[in-house]
Coordinates of N, CA, C and O and ligand atoms in Angstrom, one line a residue:
X165 N 119.0 83.6 89.2 CA 117.7 82.9 89.5 C 116.7 84.0 89.8 O 117.0 85.0 90.4
X166 N 115.4 83.7 89.4 CA 114.3 84.7 89.7 C 114.1 84.8 91.2 O 113.9 83.8 91.9
X167 N 113.9 86.1 91.6 CA 113.7 86.3 93.0 C 112.2 86.3 93.3 O 111.4 86.7 92.5
X168 N 111.9 85.7 94.5 CA 110.4 85.6 94.9 C 110.1 86.7 95.9 O 110.8 86.9 96.8
X169 N 108.9 87.2 95.7 CA 108.3 88.2 96.7 C 107.1 87.5 97.4 O 106.2 87.0 96.7
X170 N 107.2 87.4 98.7 CA 106.1 86.8 99.5 C 105.1 87.9 99.7 O 105.4 89.0 100.2
X171 N 103.8 87.6 99.4 CA 102.7 88.6 99.6 C 101.8 88.1 100.6 O 101.1 87.0 100.4
X172 N 101.8 88.7 101.8 CA 101.2 88.2 103.0 C 100.0 89.1 103.4 O 100.2 90.3 103.4
X173 N 98.9 88.4 103.7 CA 97.7 89.2 104.1 C 97.1 88.7 105.4 O 97.1 87.4 105.6
X174 N 96.7 89.6 106.2 CA 96.2 89.3 107.6 C 94.7 89.1 107.6 O 94.0 88.9 106.6
X175 N 94.2 89.1 108.8 CA 92.8 88.7 109.1 C 91.8 89.4 108.4 O 91.8 90.7 108.2
X176 N 90.8 88.7 107.9 CA 89.6 89.1 107.2 C 89.8 89.6 105.8 O 88.8 89.8 105.0
X177 N 91.0 89.6 105.3 CA 91.3 90.0 103.9 C 90.9 88.9 102.9 O 90.7 89.2 101.7
X178 N 90.6 87.7 103.5 CA 89.9 86.7 102.6 C 88.5 87.1 102.2 O 88.0 86.5 101.2
X179 N 88.0 88.1 102.9 CA 86.6 88.6 102.5 C 86.6 89.7 101.5 O 85.6 90.3 101.1
X180 N 87.8 90.1 101.0 CA 87.9 91.2 100.0 C 86.9 91.0 98.9 O 86.8 89.9 98.3
X181 N 86.3 92.0 98.5 CA 85.3 92.0 97.4 C 84.0 91.4 97.7 O 83.1 91.4 96.9
X182 N 83.8 90.9 99.0 CA 82.6 90.3 99.3 C 81.8 91.1 100.3 O 80.6 90.9 100.5
X183 N 82.5 92.0 101.1 CA 81.8 92.9 102.1 C 82.6 94.2 102.0 O 83.7 94.3 101.6
X184 N 81.9 95.3 102.5 CA 82.5 96.6 102.6 C 83.2 97.1 101.4 O 84.4 97.6 101.5
X185 N 82.7 96.9 100.1 CA 83.4 97.4 98.9 C 83.7 98.9 98.9 O 84.6 99.3 98.3
X186 N 82.8 99.7 99.7 CA 83.1 101.1 99.8 C 84.4 101.4 100.5 O 85.0 102.5 100.2
X187 N 84.9 100.5 101.3 CA 86.2 100.8 102.0 C 87.3 100.0 101.3 O 88.4 100.5 101.0
X188 N 87.0 98.7 100.9 CA 88.1 97.9 100.5 C 88.1 97.5 99.0 O 88.9 96.8 98.5
X189 N 87.1 98.0 98.2 CA 87.0 97.8 96.8 C 86.3 96.5 96.4 O 85.8 95.8 97.3
X190 N 86.2 96.3 95.1 CA 85.4 95.2 94.6 C 86.2 94.0 94.3 O 85.6 92.9 94.0
X191 N 87.5 94.1 94.2 CA 88.3 93.0 93.8 C 88.4 91.9 94.9 O 88.5 92.3 96.1
X192 N 88.3 90.7 94.6 CA 88.5 89.6 95.6 C 90.0 89.4 95.8 O 90.9 89.9 95.0
X193 N 90.4 88.7 96.9 CA 91.8 88.4 97.1 C 92.4 87.7 96.0 O 93.6 87.9 95.6
X194 N 91.6 86.8 95.4 CA 92.1 86.0 94.2 C 92.4 87.0 93.0 O 93.5 86.8 92.4
X195 N 91.5 87.9 92.8 CA 91.8 88.9 91.8 C 93.1 89.7 92.0 O 93.9 89.9 91.1
X196 N 93.3 90.1 93.3 CA 94.5 90.8 93.7 C 95.7 90.0 93.4 O 96.7 90.4 92.9
X197 N 95.6 88.7 93.8 CA 96.8 87.8 93.7 C 97.1 87.6 92.2 O 98.3 87.6 91.8
X198 N 96.1 87.5 91.4 CA 96.3 87.3 90.0 C 97.0 88.5 89.4 O 98.0 88.4 88.6
X199 N 96.6 89.7 89.8 CA 97.2 90.9 89.2 C 98.6 91.0 89.7 O 99.5 91.5 89.0
X200 N 98.8 90.6 91.0 CA 100.2 90.7 91.5 C 101.1 89.8 90.8 O 102.3 90.1 90.4
X201 N 100.7 88.5 90.5 CA 101.6 87.6 89.7 C 101.9 88.2 88.4 O 103.0 88.1 87.9
X202 N 100.9 88.8 87.7 CA 101.1 89.3 86.3 C 102.1 90.5 86.4 O 103.0 90.6 85.6
X203 N 101.9 91.4 87.4 CA 102.8 92.5 87.5 C 104.2 92.1 87.9 O 105.2 92.6 87.3
X204 N 104.3 91.1 88.8 CA 105.6 90.6 89.2 C 106.3 90.0 88.0 O 107.5 90.2 87.8
X205 N 105.6 89.2 87.2 CA 106.2 88.6 86.0 C 106.8 89.7 85.1 O 107.9 89.5 84.6
X206 N 106.1 90.8 84.9 CA 106.5 91.9 84.1 C 107.8 92.5 84.6 O 108.6 93.2 83.9
X207 N 108.0 92.4 85.9 CA 109.2 93.0 86.6 C 110.3 92.0 86.8 O 111.3 92.2 87.4
X208 N 110.1 90.8 86.2 CA 111.1 89.7 86.4 C 111.1 89.1 87.7 O 112.2 88.5 88.2
X209 N 110.0 89.1 88.4 CA 109.9 88.5 89.8 C 108.9 87.4 89.8 O 108.0 87.4 89.0
X210 N 109.0 86.5 90.8 CA 108.0 85.5 91.1 C 107.3 85.9 92.4 O 107.8 86.7 93.2
X211 N 106.1 85.4 92.6 CA 105.3 85.7 93.8 C 104.9 84.4 94.5 O 104.8 83.3 93.9
X212 N 104.8 84.5 95.8 CA 104.1 83.4 96.6 C 103.1 84.1 97.5 O 103.4 85.3 97.9
X213 N 102.0 83.5 97.8 CA 100.9 84.2 98.5 C 100.5 83.4 99.8 O 100.5 82.2 99.8
X214 N 100.1 84.2 100.8 CA 99.6 83.6 102.0 C 98.7 84.5 102.7 O 99.0 85.7 102.8
X215 N 97.5 84.0 103.1 CA 96.6 84.8 104.0 C 96.2 83.9 105.2 O 96.0 82.7 105.0
X216 N 96.1 84.6 106.3 CA 95.7 83.9 107.5 C 94.9 84.8 108.4 O 95.2 86.0 108.5
X217 N 94.0 84.2 109.2 CA 93.3 85.0 110.2 C 93.9 84.8 111.6 O 93.4 85.2 112.6
X218 N 95.1 84.1 111.6 CA 95.8 83.8 112.9 C 97.2 84.4 112.9 O 98.0 84.1 112.0
X219 N 97.4 85.1 114.0 CA 98.7 85.8 114.1 C 99.9 84.9 114.0 O 100.9 85.2 113.3
X220 N 99.9 83.8 114.7 CA 101.0 82.9 114.7 C 101.3 82.3 113.3 O 102.5 82.1 113.0
X221 N 100.3 82.1 112.6 CA 100.5 81.6 111.2 C 101.2 82.6 110.3 O 102.0 82.3 109.5
X222 N 100.9 83.9 110.6 CA 101.5 84.9 109.8 C 103.0 85.0 110.2 O 103.9 85.2 109.4
X223 N 103.3 84.9 111.5 CA 104.6 84.9 112.0 C 105.4 83.7 111.3 O 106.5 83.9 110.8
X224 N 104.8 82.5 111.3 CA 105.5 81.4 110.6 C 105.7 81.6 109.1 O 106.7 81.2 108.6
X225 N 104.7 82.3 108.5 CA 104.9 82.6 107.0 C 106.1 83.5 106.8 O 106.9 83.4 105.9
X226 N 106.3 84.5 107.8 CA 107.4 85.4 107.7 C 108.7 84.6 107.9 O 109.7 84.8 107.2
X227 N 108.7 83.6 108.8 CA 109.9 82.8 109.1 C 110.2 82.0 107.8 O 111.4 81.9 107.4
X228 N 109.2 81.4 107.1 CA 109.5 80.7 105.9 C 110.0 81.6 104.8 O 110.9 81.2 104.0
X229 N 109.6 82.8 104.8 CA 110.1 83.8 103.8 C 111.6 84.0 103.9 O 112.3 84.4 103.0
X230 N 112.1 83.8 105.1 CA 113.6 84.0 105.3 C 114.4 83.1 104.4 O 115.4 83.5 103.9
X231 N 113.8 81.9 104.1 CA 114.5 81.0 103.2 C 114.0 81.0 101.8 O 114.7 80.7 100.8
X232 N 112.8 81.5 101.6 CA 112.1 81.2 100.3 C 111.8 82.5 99.5 O 111.5 82.5 98.4
X233 N 112.0 83.7 100.2 CA 111.7 84.9 99.5 C 112.8 86.0 99.6 O 113.5 86.0 100.6
X234 N 112.9 86.9 98.6 CA 113.9 87.9 98.7 C 113.3 89.2 99.2 O 114.0 90.1 99.7
X235 N 111.9 89.3 99.3 CA 111.3 90.5 99.7 C 109.9 90.1 100.2 O 109.3 89.1 99.8
X236 N 109.3 91.0 101.0 CA 107.9 90.8 101.5 C 107.1 92.0 101.3 O 107.5 93.1 101.5
X237 N 105.8 91.8 100.8 CA 104.8 92.8 100.8 C 103.8 92.2 101.8 O 103.3 91.1 101.7
X238 N 103.4 93.1 102.8 CA 102.5 92.6 103.8 C 101.4 93.6 104.1 O 101.7 94.8 104.3
X239 N 100.2 93.1 104.2 CA 99.1 93.8 104.7 C 98.7 93.1 106.0 O 97.9 92.1 105.9
X240 N 99.2 93.5 107.2 CA 98.9 92.7 108.4 C 97.5 92.9 108.9 O 97.1 92.4 109.9
X241 N 96.7 93.8 108.2 CA 95.3 94.1 108.6 C 95.2 94.5 110.0 O 96.1 95.3 110.4
X242 N 94.3 94.0 110.8 CA 94.1 94.5 112.2 C 95.4 94.3 113.0 O 95.7 95.1 114.0
X243 N 96.2 93.3 112.7 CA 97.4 93.0 113.5 C 98.5 94.1 113.3 O 99.4 94.3 114.1
X244 N 98.3 95.0 112.3 CA 99.1 96.2 112.1 C 99.2 96.9 113.4 O 100.3 97.4 113.8
X245 N 98.1 97.1 114.0 CA 97.9 98.0 115.1 C 98.1 97.3 116.5 O 98.0 98.0 117.5
X246 N 98.4 96.0 116.5 CA 98.5 95.3 117.8 C 99.7 94.4 117.9 O 100.1 94.0 119.0
X247 N 100.4 94.0 116.8 CA 101.3 92.9 116.9 C 102.8 93.1 116.9 O 103.4 93.4 115.9
X248 N 103.3 93.0 118.1 CA 104.7 93.1 118.3 C 105.3 91.8 117.8 O 106.5 91.8 117.3
X249 N 104.6 90.7 117.8 CA 105.1 89.4 117.3 C 105.4 89.5 115.8 O 106.4 89.0 115.3
X250 N 104.5 90.1 115.0 CA 104.7 90.3 113.6 C 105.9 91.2 113.4 O 106.8 91.0 112.5
X251 N 106.0 92.3 114.1 CA 107.2 93.2 114.0 C 108.5 92.4 114.3 O 109.4 92.5 113.5
X252 N 108.5 91.6 115.3 CA 109.7 90.9 115.7 C 110.1 89.9 114.6 O 111.3 89.8 114.2
X253 N 109.1 89.2 114.0 CA 109.4 88.3 112.9 C 109.9 89.1 111.7 O 110.9 88.6 111.1
X254 N 109.4 90.2 111.4 CA 109.9 91.0 110.2 C 111.3 91.5 110.5 O 112.1 91.6 109.6
X255 N 111.6 91.8 111.7 CA 112.9 92.2 112.1 C 114.0 91.2 111.9 O 115.2 91.4 111.8
X256 N 113.5 89.9 111.8 CA 114.4 88.8 111.6 C 114.5 88.4 110.1 O 115.2 87.5 109.7
X257 N 113.8 89.2 109.2 CA 113.9 89.0 107.8 C 114.8 90.0 107.2 O 114.8 91.2 107.5
X258 N 115.7 89.6 106.3 CA 116.8 90.5 105.8 C 116.4 91.4 104.6 O 117.0 92.4 104.5
X259 N 115.5 91.0 103.8 CA 115.2 91.7 102.5 C 114.2 92.9 102.7 O 113.8 93.2 103.8
X260 N 113.9 93.6 101.6 CA 113.0 94.7 101.7 C 111.6 94.3 102.1 O 111.1 93.2 101.7
X261 N 110.9 95.1 102.9 CA 109.6 94.9 103.3 C 108.7 96.1 103.0 O 109.1 97.3 103.3
X262 N 107.6 95.9 102.3 CA 106.7 97.0 102.0 C 105.3 96.7 102.7 O 104.8 95.6 102.5
X263 N 104.9 97.6 103.5 CA 103.6 97.5 104.2 C 102.5 98.2 103.4 O 102.7 99.3 102.9
X264 N 101.4 97.4 103.2 CA 100.3 98.0 102.3 C 99.0 98.0 103.1 O 98.7 97.1 103.9
X265 N 98.3 99.1 103.0 CA 96.9 99.2 103.5 C 96.1 99.7 102.4 O 96.4 100.7 101.7
X266 N 95.0 99.0 102.2 CA 94.1 99.3 101.1 C 93.4 100.7 101.3 O 93.3 101.5 100.4
X267 N 92.9 100.8 102.6 CA 92.3 102.1 102.9 C 93.4 103.1 103.4 O 94.5 102.7 103.8
X268 N 93.0 104.4 103.5 CA 93.9 105.3 104.1 C 93.6 105.3 105.6 O 92.7 106.0 106.1
X269 N 94.5 104.6 106.3 CA 94.3 104.4 107.7 C 94.3 105.7 108.5 O 93.7 105.8 109.6
X270 N 95.0 106.7 107.9 CA 95.1 108.0 108.6 C 93.8 108.8 108.6 O 93.7 109.8 109.3
X271 N 92.9 108.5 107.7 CA 91.6 109.1 107.6 C 90.6 108.4 108.4 O 89.4 108.8 108.5
X272 N 91.0 107.4 109.1 CA 90.0 106.5 109.8 C 90.2 106.7 111.3 O 90.8 107.7 111.8
X273 N 89.7 105.7 112.1 CA 89.7 105.9 113.6 C 91.1 106.0 114.1 O 92.1 105.5 113.5
X274 N 91.3 106.7 115.2 CA 92.6 107.0 115.8 C 93.4 105.7 116.0 O 94.6 105.6 115.8
X275 N 92.7 104.6 116.4 CA 93.4 103.3 116.7 C 94.1 102.8 115.5 O 95.0 101.9 115.6
X276 N 93.7 103.2 114.3 CA 94.4 102.7 113.1 C 95.6 103.6 112.7 O 96.2 103.3 111.7
X277 N 95.9 104.6 113.4 CA 96.9 105.5 113.0 C 98.3 105.0 113.4 O 99.3 105.5 112.8
X278 N 98.4 104.1 114.4 CA 99.7 103.6 114.8 C 99.9 102.2 114.2 O 99.0 101.3 114.2
X279 N 101.1 102.0 113.6 CA 101.4 100.7 113.1 C 102.7 100.2 113.7 O 103.7 100.9 113.6
X280 N 102.7 99.0 114.3 CA 103.9 98.4 114.8 C 104.8 98.0 113.6 O 106.1 98.2 113.7
X281 N 104.3 97.6 112.5 CA 105.0 97.1 111.4 C 105.8 98.2 110.7 O 106.9 98.0 110.1
X282 N 105.3 99.4 110.8 CA 106.0 100.6 110.1 C 107.4 100.8 110.6 O 108.3 101.4 109.9
X283 N 107.7 100.3 111.9 CA 109.0 100.5 112.4 C 110.0 99.7 111.7 O 111.2 99.9 111.8
X284 N 109.6 98.6 110.9 CA 110.5 97.8 110.1 C 110.3 98.0 108.6 O 111.3 97.8 107.9
X285 N 109.2 98.5 108.2 CA 108.9 98.6 106.8 C 109.8 99.6 106.1 O 110.2 100.6 106.6
X286 N 110.3 99.2 104.9 CA 111.1 100.1 104.1 C 110.2 101.2 103.4 O 110.7 102.2 103.0
X287 N 108.9 100.8 103.2 CA 108.0 101.8 102.6 C 106.6 101.4 103.1 O 106.3 100.2 103.5
X288 N 105.7 102.4 103.1 CA 104.3 102.1 103.6 C 103.4 102.8 102.5 O 103.6 103.9 102.1
X289 N 102.4 102.0 102.0 CA 101.5 102.5 101.0 C 100.1 102.3 101.7 O 99.7 101.3 102.1
X290 N 99.4 103.4 101.7 CA 98.0 103.4 102.3 C 97.1 104.3 101.4 O 97.5 105.3 101.0
X291 N 95.9 103.8 101.3 CA 94.8 104.6 100.6 C 94.8 104.5 99.1 O 94.1 105.3 98.4
X292 N 95.6 103.6 98.5 CA 95.6 103.5 97.1 C 94.7 102.3 96.6 O 94.8 101.9 95.5
X293 N 93.9 101.8 97.5 CA 93.0 100.7 97.1 C 93.9 99.5 96.9 O 95.1 99.4 97.4
X294 N 93.3 98.5 96.2 CA 94.1 97.3 96.0 C 95.3 97.5 95.0 O 96.2 96.6 94.9
X295 N 95.3 98.6 94.3 CA 96.4 99.0 93.5 C 97.7 99.1 94.3 O 98.8 98.9 93.8
X296 N 97.5 99.3 95.7 CA 98.7 99.4 96.5 C 99.6 98.2 96.5 O 100.8 98.3 96.6
X297 N 99.0 97.0 96.2 CA 99.9 95.8 96.2 C 100.8 95.9 94.9 O 102.0 95.5 95.0
X298 N 100.3 96.3 93.8 CA 101.2 96.3 92.6 C 102.1 97.5 92.7 O 103.3 97.4 92.2
X299 N 101.7 98.6 93.3 CA 102.7 99.7 93.5 C 103.8 99.2 94.4 O 105.0 99.5 94.2
X300 N 103.5 98.4 95.4 CA 104.5 97.8 96.3 C 105.5 97.0 95.5 O 106.7 97.0 95.8
X301 N 105.0 96.2 94.6 CA 105.8 95.3 93.8 C 106.8 96.2 93.0 O 108.0 95.8 92.8
X302 N 106.4 97.3 92.4 CA 107.3 98.2 91.7 C 108.4 98.7 92.6 O 109.6 98.7 92.2
X303 N 108.0 99.1 93.8 CA 109.0 99.6 94.7 C 110.0 98.5 95.1 O 111.2 98.7 95.2
X304 N 109.5 97.2 95.3 CA 110.3 96.1 95.7 C 111.3 95.8 94.5 O 112.5 95.6 94.8
X305 N 110.8 95.9 93.3 CA 111.7 95.7 92.2 C 112.9 96.7 92.2 O 114.1 96.3 92.0
X306 N 112.6 97.9 92.5 CA 113.7 98.9 92.6 C 114.6 98.6 93.7 O 115.9 98.6 93.6
X307 N 114.1 98.3 94.9 CA 114.9 98.0 96.0 C 115.8 96.8 95.8 O 116.9 96.7 96.3
X308 N 115.3 95.8 95.1 CA 116.1 94.6 94.8 C 117.2 94.8 93.8 O 118.2 94.1 93.7
X309 N 117.0 95.9 93.0 CA 118.1 96.2 92.0 C 119.3 96.9 92.7 O 120.4 96.8 92.2
X310 N 119.0 97.6 93.8 CA 120.0 98.5 94.4 C 121.2 97.7 94.9 O 121.0 96.5 95.4
Ligands
CA2_588 O1 93.2 99.2 104.9 C1 93.7 98.1 105.1 O2 94.2 97.4 104.2 C2 93.7 97.6 106.5 O3 94.9 96.9 106.8 C3 92.5 96.6 106.5 C4 92.2 96.0 107.9 C5 92.1 97.1 109.0 O4 92.0 96.5 110.3 C6 93.3 98.0 109.0 O5 93.1 99.0 109.9 C7 93.5 98.6 107.6 C8 90.9 95.2 107.9 C9 90.8 94.1 106.8 C10 89.4 93.7 106.7 O6 89.2 93.3 105.4 C11 87.9 93.1 105.0 C12 87.7 93.1 103.6 C13 86.5 93.0 103.1 C14 85.4 92.9 104.0 C15 85.6 92.9 105.3 C16 86.8 93.1 105.8

């Protein structure tokens, strides 16, 4: 059976391509999702997508992924730097997790240098722009083969 990768995005990423293109690029979230499903199909994977501006909704999406997905790609956005709840939810998920940041958080303000989610992530991609999501899918494909 084809394995599904849940691609989860946190607060304000629904604005991708509409504001701050110098930091986050010109692609909209829909553009990114379309490219992810094409890339995943080429890797023999399926995708499902979820974006929310609410922490609890992201926690619930991770819970759903326990039954519905073999792996998670997550950009928790600002919750990266604050959310023990998202870390705890990811710790209850069994498959591979790749954390993605569009910008290079390490070149930015100090408060963006710490990630709660990195304590669980199998890989972290930062600073590759929206290409980071498809790079993450390639890594997931390798991890799911192992
Ligand atoms: O670089 C990333 O992907 C971030 O996760 C993006 C978050 C930021 O809080 C993290 O430190 C790094 C912010 C997402 C905001 O997304 C926007 C996109 C377009 C326009 C405005 C905001």
